[in-house]
């Protein structure tokens, strides 16, 4: 099965439960293949949980969902050591983080302490419980949802935590035709009995794909293109905070995964363009005067992209 056929089969299975959302699904799948994590910023009810659960079914991965609240404690997420009087020993009661796909709903309603516990798992693929370190079963993939900052009762995520997410994606509202299809498919219990998704991949397949993505060729000219984009965010006055070297690695990894999905063994500038805003949008901050003019990070990054020269003739040089 070719790489592009793998993604097409995966998309077909997800569409048994999720209508539309082709672009977000492509980006989320690429983030998984790039060994990263995803931050979803959206209003409730647009299908984030359904998308995550259906994706887990199509990938034959364990799935857990955690609803973040201000009283959610780290041990509620990680688990705790429980004393067993019968044996006189402590036994680890594992929390919901011991899964393969974790949907952490409304992450910015959790306290910073609980969010920090999730951060270690995302960064190190392990958790620390009462001084003991336990590895997580790979692949470990976090999809965290975030409410808009104007919502009530939210804690803005610090830059260090935002930086741990490979991409930030917005699902958005469905189109007229898509929402009409949602009504017709799910309006009654009888019509909602949709055929469950059939597994397309399993954990071992995904680990092989993640390694294959790391082996995708990045031409020196494409490397220079990535570096120019990232470093320009640090020098332009319109940006209060530019992207870090971790962002450079993230943009490269995401471009490699998109190339893999398209069935290529090399990265094109178009892969970098497609990945740029999802990867850098939550890692940079624009100056207050730009925000006062109604501009956003995404708009400023799109304008920056128009200023950077695009390398040419990559395909021929890589093929040779």
mmCIF file with all atom_site columns, N, CA and C in Angstrom, residues 189-234:
data_model
loop_
_atom_site.group_PDB
_atom_site.id
_atom_site.type_symbol
_atom_site.label_atom_id
_atom_site.label_alt_id
_atom_site.label_comp_id
_atom_site.label_asym_id
_atom_site.label_entity_id
_atom_site.label_seq_id
_atom_site.pdbx_PDB_ins_code
_atom_site.Cartn_x
_atom_site.Cartn_y
_atom_site.Cartn_z
_atom_site.occupancy
_atom_site.B_iso_or_equiv
_atom_site.pdbx_formal_charge
_atom_site.auth_seq_id
_atom_site.auth_comp_id
_atom_site.auth_asym_id
_atom_site.auth_atom_id
_atom_site.pdbx_PDB_model_num
ATOM 1   N N  . UNK A 1 189 ? -32.039 8.012  16.209 1.00 0.00 ? 189 UNK A N  1
ATOM 2   C CA . UNK A 1 189 ? -31.208 6.872  16.615 1.00 0.00 ? 189 UNK A CA 1
ATOM 3   C C  . UNK A 1 189 ? -31.049 5.832  15.506 1.00 0.00 ? 189 UNK A C  1
ATOM 4   N N  . UNK A 1 190 ? -32.087 5.708  14.626 1.00 0.00 ? 190 UNK A N  1
ATOM 5   C CA . UNK A 1 190 ? -32.012 4.710  13.571 1.00 0.00 ? 190 UNK A CA 1
ATOM 6   C C  . UNK A 1 190 ? -30.965 5.091  12.527 1.00 0.00 ? 190 UNK A C  1
ATOM 7   N N  . UNK A 1 191 ? -30.973 6.355  12.107 1.00 0.00 ? 191 UNK A N  1
ATOM 8   C CA . UNK A 1 191 ? -30.017 6.778  11.085 1.00 0.00 ? 191 UNK A CA 1
ATOM 9   C C  . UNK A 1 191 ? -28.631 6.964  11.653 1.00 0.00 ? 191 UNK A C  1
ATOM 10  N N  . UNK A 1 192 ? -28.501 7.069  12.981 1.00 0.00 ? 192 UNK A N  1
ATOM 11  C CA . UNK A 1 192 ? -27.184 7.288  13.597 1.00 0.00 ? 192 UNK A CA 1
ATOM 12  C C  . UNK A 1 192 ? -26.389 6.004  13.757 1.00 0.00 ? 192 UNK A C  1
ATOM 13  N N  . UNK A 1 193 ? -26.998 4.858  13.415 1.00 0.00 ? 193 UNK A N  1
ATOM 14  C CA . UNK A 1 193 ? -26.281 3.591  13.543 1.00 0.00 ? 193 UNK A CA 1
ATOM 15  C C  . UNK A 1 193 ? -25.322 3.433  12.365 1.00 0.00 ? 193 UNK A C  1
ATOM 16  N N  . UNK A 1 194 ? -24.194 4.131  12.440 1.00 0.00 ? 194 UNK A N  1
ATOM 17  C CA . UNK A 1 194 ? -23.222 4.120  11.361 1.00 0.00 ? 194 UNK A CA 1
ATOM 18  C C  . UNK A 1 194 ? -22.268 2.940  11.550 1.00 0.00 ? 194 UNK A C  1
ATOM 19  N N  . UNK A 1 195 ? -21.833 2.385  10.444 1.00 0.00 ? 195 UNK A N  1
ATOM 20  C CA . UNK A 1 195 ? -20.875 1.278  10.498 1.00 0.00 ? 195 UNK A CA 1
ATOM 21  C C  . UNK A 1 195 ? -19.603 1.726  11.198 1.00 0.00 ? 195 UNK A C  1
ATOM 22  N N  . UNK A 1 196 ? -19.130 0.992  12.198 1.00 0.00 ? 196 UNK A N  1
ATOM 23  C CA . UNK A 1 196 ? -17.914 1.409  12.914 1.00 0.00 ? 196 UNK A CA 1
ATOM 24  C C  . UNK A 1 196 ? -16.704 1.376  11.994 1.00 0.00 ? 196 UNK A C  1
ATOM 25  N N  . UNK A 1 197 ? -15.732 2.220  12.329 1.00 0.00 ? 197 UNK A N  1
ATOM 26  C CA . UNK A 1 197 ? -14.517 2.299  11.530 1.00 0.00 ? 197 UNK A CA 1
ATOM 27  C C  . UNK A 1 197 ? -13.724 1.003  11.647 1.00 0.00 ? 197 UNK A C  1
ATOM 28  N N  . UNK A 1 198 ? -13.150 0.588  10.535 1.00 0.00 ? 198 UNK A N  1
ATOM 29  C CA . UNK A 1 198 ? -12.301 -0.595 10.502 1.00 0.00 ? 198 UNK A CA 1
ATOM 30  C C  . UNK A 1 198 ? -10.840 -0.160 10.581 1.00 0.00 ? 198 UNK A C  1
ATOM 31  N N  . UNK A 1 199 ? -10.013 -0.887 11.333 1.00 0.00 ? 199 UNK A N  1
ATOM 32  C CA . UNK A 1 199 ? -8.615  -0.474 11.484 1.00 0.00 ? 199 UNK A CA 1
ATOM 33  C C  . UNK A 1 199 ? -7.875  -0.465 10.155 1.00 0.00 ? 199 UNK A C  1
ATOM 34  N N  . UNK A 1 200 ? -7.139  0.612  9.922  1.00 0.00 ? 200 UNK A N  1
ATOM 35  C CA . UNK A 1 200 ? -6.296  0.743  8.738  1.00 0.00 ? 200 UNK A CA 1
ATOM 36  C C  . UNK A 1 200 ? -4.840  0.456  9.094  1.00 0.00 ? 200 UNK A C  1
ATOM 37  N N  . UNK A 1 201 ? -4.433  0.913  10.280 1.00 0.00 ? 201 UNK A N  1
ATOM 38  C CA . UNK A 1 201 ? -3.069  0.723  10.771 1.00 0.00 ? 201 UNK A CA 1
ATOM 39  C C  . UNK A 1 201 ? -3.136  0.245  12.209 1.00 0.00 ? 201 UNK A C  1
ATOM 40  N N  . UNK A 1 202 ? -1.991  -0.167 12.749 1.00 0.00 ? 202 UNK A N  1
ATOM 41  C CA . UNK A 1 202 ? -1.902  -0.457 14.173 1.00 0.00 ? 202 UNK A CA 1
ATOM 42  C C  . UNK A 1 202 ? -0.663  0.243  14.728 1.00 0.00 ? 202 UNK A C  1
ATOM 43  N N  . UNK A 1 203 ? -0.386  0.026  16.000 1.00 0.00 ? 203 UNK A N  1
ATOM 44  C CA . UNK A 1 203 ? 0.700   0.755  16.660 1.00 0.00 ? 203 UNK A CA 1
ATOM 45  C C  . UNK A 1 203 ? 2.046   0.503  15.990 1.00 0.00 ? 203 UNK A C  1
ATOM 46  N N  . UNK A 1 204 ? 2.332   -0.748 15.622 1.00 0.00 ? 204 UNK A N  1
ATOM 47  C CA . UNK A 1 204 ? 3.629   -1.036 14.996 1.00 0.00 ? 204 UNK A CA 1
ATOM 48  C C  . UNK A 1 204 ? 3.750   -0.356 13.643 1.00 0.00 ? 204 UNK A C  1
ATOM 49  N N  . UNK A 1 205 ? 2.641   -0.276 12.889 1.00 0.00 ? 205 UNK A N  1
ATOM 50  C CA . UNK A 1 205 ? 2.669   0.427  11.603 1.00 0.00 ? 205 UNK A CA 1
ATOM 51  C C  . UNK A 1 205 ? 2.984   1.904  11.799 1.00 0.00 ? 205 UNK A C  1
ATOM 52  N N  . UNK A 1 206 ? 2.367   2.506  12.812 1.00 0.00 ? 206 UNK A N  1
ATOM 53  C CA . UNK A 1 206 ? 2.572   3.933  13.048 1.00 0.00 ? 206 UNK A CA 1
ATOM 54  C C  . UNK A 1 206 ? 4.016   4.208  13.448 1.00 0.00 ? 206 UNK A C  1
ATOM 55  N N  . UNK A 1 207 ? 4.591   3.362  14.279 1.00 0.00 ? 207 UNK A N  1
ATOM 56  C CA . UNK A 1 207 ? 5.993   3.550  14.664 1.00 0.00 ? 207 UNK A CA 1
ATOM 57  C C  . UNK A 1 207 ? 6.908   3.453  13.445 1.00 0.00 ? 207 UNK A C  1
ATOM 58  N N  . UNK A 1 208 ? 6.613   2.554  12.525 1.00 0.00 ? 208 UNK A N  1
ATOM 59  C CA . UNK A 1 208 ? 7.402   2.458  11.300 1.00 0.00 ? 208 UNK A CA 1
ATOM 60  C C  . UNK A 1 208 ? 7.231   3.703  10.441 1.00 0.00 ? 208 UNK A C  1
ATOM 61  N N  . UNK A 1 209 ? 6.005   4.215  10.368 1.00 0.00 ? 209 UNK A N  1
ATOM 62  C CA . UNK A 1 209 ? 5.751   5.429  9.594  1.00 0.00 ? 209 UNK A CA 1
ATOM 63  C C  . UNK A 1 209 ? 6.487   6.612  10.209 1.00 0.00 ? 209 UNK A C  1
ATOM 64  N N  . UNK A 1 210 ? 6.484   6.714  11.531 1.00 0.00 ? 210 UNK A N  1
ATOM 65  C CA . UNK A 1 210 ? 7.188   7.813  12.187 1.00 0.00 ? 210 UNK A CA 1
ATOM 66  C C  . UNK A 1 210 ? 8.675   7.790  11.860 1.00 0.00 ? 210 UNK A C  1
ATOM 67  N N  . UNK A 1 211 ? 9.259   6.599  11.814 1.00 0.00 ? 211 UNK A N  1
ATOM 68  C CA . UNK A 1 211 ? 10.664  6.499  11.437 1.00 0.00 ? 211 UNK A CA 1
ATOM 69  C C  . UNK A 1 211 ? 10.855  6.862  9.966  1.00 0.00 ? 211 UNK A C  1
ATOM 70  N N  . UNK A 1 212 ? 9.943   6.417  9.119  1.00 0.00 ? 212 UNK A N  1
ATOM 71  C CA . UNK A 1 212 ? 10.038  6.741  7.694  1.00 0.00 ? 212 UNK A CA 1
ATOM 72  C C  . UNK A 1 212 ? 9.945   8.244  7.459  1.00 0.00 ? 212 UNK A C  1
ATOM 73  N N  . UNK A 1 213 ? 9.114   8.930  8.238  1.00 0.00 ? 213 UNK A N  1
ATOM 74  C CA . UNK A 1 213 ? 9.001   10.384 8.101  1.00 0.00 ? 213 UNK A CA 1
ATOM 75  C C  . UNK A 1 213 ? 10.311  11.077 8.472  1.00 0.00 ? 213 UNK A C  1
ATOM 76  N N  . UNK A 1 214 ? 10.978  10.571 9.489  1.00 0.00 ? 214 UNK A N  1
ATOM 77  C CA . UNK A 1 214 ? 12.258  11.169 9.882  1.00 0.00 ? 214 UNK A CA 1
ATOM 78  C C  . UNK A 1 214 ? 13.321  10.974 8.809  1.00 0.00 ? 214 UNK A C  1
ATOM 79  N N  . UNK A 1 215 ? 13.137  9.955  7.946  1.00 0.00 ? 215 UNK A N  1
ATOM 80  C CA . UNK A 1 215 ? 14.105  9.680  6.891  1.00 0.00 ? 215 UNK A CA 1
ATOM 81  C C  . UNK A 1 215 ? 13.801  10.419 5.593  1.00 0.00 ? 215 UNK A C  1
ATOM 82  N N  . UNK A 1 216 ? 12.702  11.163 5.549  1.00 0.00 ? 216 UNK A N  1
ATOM 83  C CA . UNK A 1 216 ? 12.368  11.927 4.338  1.00 0.00 ? 216 UNK A CA 1
ATOM 84  C C  . UNK A 1 216 ? 13.465  12.965 4.074  1.00 0.00 ? 216 UNK A C  1
ATOM 85  N N  . UNK A 1 217 ? 13.901  13.071 2.828  1.00 0.00 ? 217 UNK A N  1
ATOM 86  C CA . UNK A 1 217 ? 14.998  13.968 2.463  1.00 0.00 ? 217 UNK A CA 1
ATOM 87  C C  . UNK A 1 217 ? 14.565  15.429 2.522  1.00 0.00 ? 217 UNK A C  1
ATOM 88  N N  . UNK A 1 218 ? 15.405  16.245 3.139  1.00 0.00 ? 218 UNK A N  1
ATOM 89  C CA . UNK A 1 218 ? 15.204  17.692 3.159  1.00 0.00 ? 218 UNK A CA 1
ATOM 90  C C  . UNK A 1 218 ? 16.402  18.323 2.452  1.00 0.00 ? 218 UNK A C  1
ATOM 91  N N  . UNK A 1 219 ? 16.164  18.842 1.266  1.00 0.00 ? 219 UNK A N  1
ATOM 92  C CA . UNK A 1 219 ? 17.239  19.437 0.464  1.00 0.00 ? 219 UNK A CA 1
ATOM 93  C C  . UNK A 1 219 ? 17.815  20.652 1.193  1.00 0.00 ? 219 UNK A C  1
ATOM 94  N N  . UNK A 1 220 ? 19.118  20.914 1.043  1.00 0.00 ? 220 UNK A N  1
ATOM 95  C CA . UNK A 1 220 ? 19.710  22.095 1.700  1.00 0.00 ? 220 UNK A CA 1
ATOM 96  C C  . UNK A 1 220 ? 18.999  23.398 1.365  1.00 0.00 ? 220 UNK A C  1
ATOM 97  N N  . UNK A 1 221 ? 18.480  23.519 0.141  1.00 0.00 ? 221 UNK A N  1
ATOM 98  C CA . UNK A 1 221 ? 17.746  24.739 -0.201 1.00 0.00 ? 221 UNK A CA 1
ATOM 99  C C  . UNK A 1 221 ? 16.438  24.842 0.585  1.00 0.00 ? 221 UNK A C  1
ATOM 100 N N  . UNK A 1 222 ? 15.797  23.700 0.831  1.00 0.00 ? 222 UNK A N  1
ATOM 101 C CA . UNK A 1 222 ? 14.574  23.706 1.646  1.00 0.00 ? 222 UNK A CA 1
ATOM 102 C C  . UNK A 1 222 ? 14.926  23.990 3.098  1.00 0.00 ? 222 UNK A C  1
ATOM 103 N N  . UNK A 1 223 ? 16.033  23.466 3.571  1.00 0.00 ? 223 UNK A N  1
ATOM 104 C CA . UNK A 1 223 ? 16.499  23.802 4.921  1.00 0.00 ? 223 UNK A CA 1
ATOM 105 C C  . UNK A 1 223 ? 16.682  25.311 5.058  1.00 0.00 ? 223 UNK A C  1
ATOM 106 N N  . UNK A 1 224 ? 17.325  25.922 4.063  1.00 0.00 ? 224 UNK A N  1
ATOM 107 C CA . UNK A 1 224 ? 17.535  27.369 4.094  1.00 0.00 ? 224 UNK A CA 1
ATOM 108 C C  . UNK A 1 224 ? 16.209  28.118 4.074  1.00 0.00 ? 224 UNK A C  1
ATOM 109 N N  . UNK A 1 225 ? 15.249  27.593 3.325  1.00 0.00 ? 225 UNK A N  1
ATOM 110 C CA . UNK A 1 225 ? 13.912  28.200 3.263  1.00 0.00 ? 225 UNK A CA 1
ATOM 111 C C  . UNK A 1 225 ? 13.256  28.168 4.642  1.00 0.00 ? 225 UNK A C  1
ATOM 112 N N  . UNK A 1 226 ? 13.338  27.029 5.318  1.00 0.00 ? 226 UNK A N  1
ATOM 113 C CA . UNK A 1 226 ? 12.773  26.899 6.664  1.00 0.00 ? 226 UNK A CA 1
ATOM 114 C C  . UNK A 1 226 ? 13.473  27.855 7.632  1.00 0.00 ? 226 UNK A C  1
ATOM 115 N N  . UNK A 1 227 ? 14.798  27.880 7.580  1.00 0.00 ? 227 UNK A N  1
ATOM 116 C CA . UNK A 1 227 ? 15.557  28.745 8.486  1.00 0.00 ? 227 UNK A CA 1
ATOM 117 C C  . UNK A 1 227 ? 15.230  30.214 8.251  1.00 0.00 ? 227 UNK A C  1
ATOM 118 N N  . UNK A 1 228 ? 15.102  30.602 6.993  1.00 0.00 ? 228 UNK A N  1
ATOM 119 C CA . UNK A 1 228 ? 14.793  32.003 6.691  1.00 0.00 ? 228 UNK A CA 1
ATOM 120 C C  . UNK A 1 228 ? 13.442  32.391 7.260  1.00 0.00 ? 228 UNK A C  1
ATOM 121 N N  . UNK A 1 229 ? 12.445  31.514 7.114  1.00 0.00 ? 229 UNK A N  1
ATOM 122 C CA . UNK A 1 229 ? 11.106  31.802 7.642  1.00 0.00 ? 229 UNK A CA 1
ATOM 123 C C  . UNK A 1 229 ? 11.153  31.974 9.158  1.00 0.00 ? 229 UNK A C  1
ATOM 124 N N  . UNK A 1 230 ? 11.768  31.011 9.839  1.00 0.00 ? 230 UNK A N  1
ATOM 125 C CA . UNK A 1 230 ? 11.780  31.040 11.297 1.00 0.00 ? 230 UNK A CA 1
ATOM 126 C C  . UNK A 1 230 ? 12.583  32.234 11.804 1.00 0.00 ? 230 UNK A C  1
ATOM 127 N N  . UNK A 1 231 ? 13.739  32.470 11.233 1.00 0.00 ? 231 UNK A N  1
ATOM 128 C CA . UNK A 1 231 ? 14.605  33.544 11.733 1.00 0.00 ? 231 UNK A CA 1
ATOM 129 C C  . UNK A 1 231 ? 14.037  34.925 11.427 1.00 0.00 ? 231 UNK A C  1
ATOM 130 N N  . UNK A 1 232 ? 13.237  35.036 10.366 1.00 0.00 ? 232 UNK A N  1
ATOM 131 C CA . UNK A 1 232 ? 12.619  36.325 10.066 1.00 0.00 ? 232 UNK A CA 1
ATOM 132 C C  . UNK A 1 232 ? 11.610  36.720 11.132 1.00 0.00 ? 232 UNK A C  1
ATOM 133 N N  . UNK A 1 233 ? 10.963  35.733 11.768 1.00 0.00 ? 233 UNK A N  1
ATOM 134 C CA . UNK A 1 233 ? 10.031  36.067 12.847 1.00 0.00 ? 233 UNK A CA 1
ATOM 135 C C  . UNK A 1 233 ? 10.750  36.696 14.037 1.00 0.00 ? 233 UNK A C  1
ATOM 136 N N  . UNK A 1 234 ? 12.064  36.484 14.130 1.00 0.00 ? 234 UNK A N  1
ATOM 137 C CA . UNK A 1 234 ? 12.827  37.041 15.255 1.00 0.00 ? 234 UNK A CA 1
ATOM 138 C C  . UNK A 1 234 ? 13.348  38.444 14.971 1.00 0.00 ? 234 UNK A C  1
#
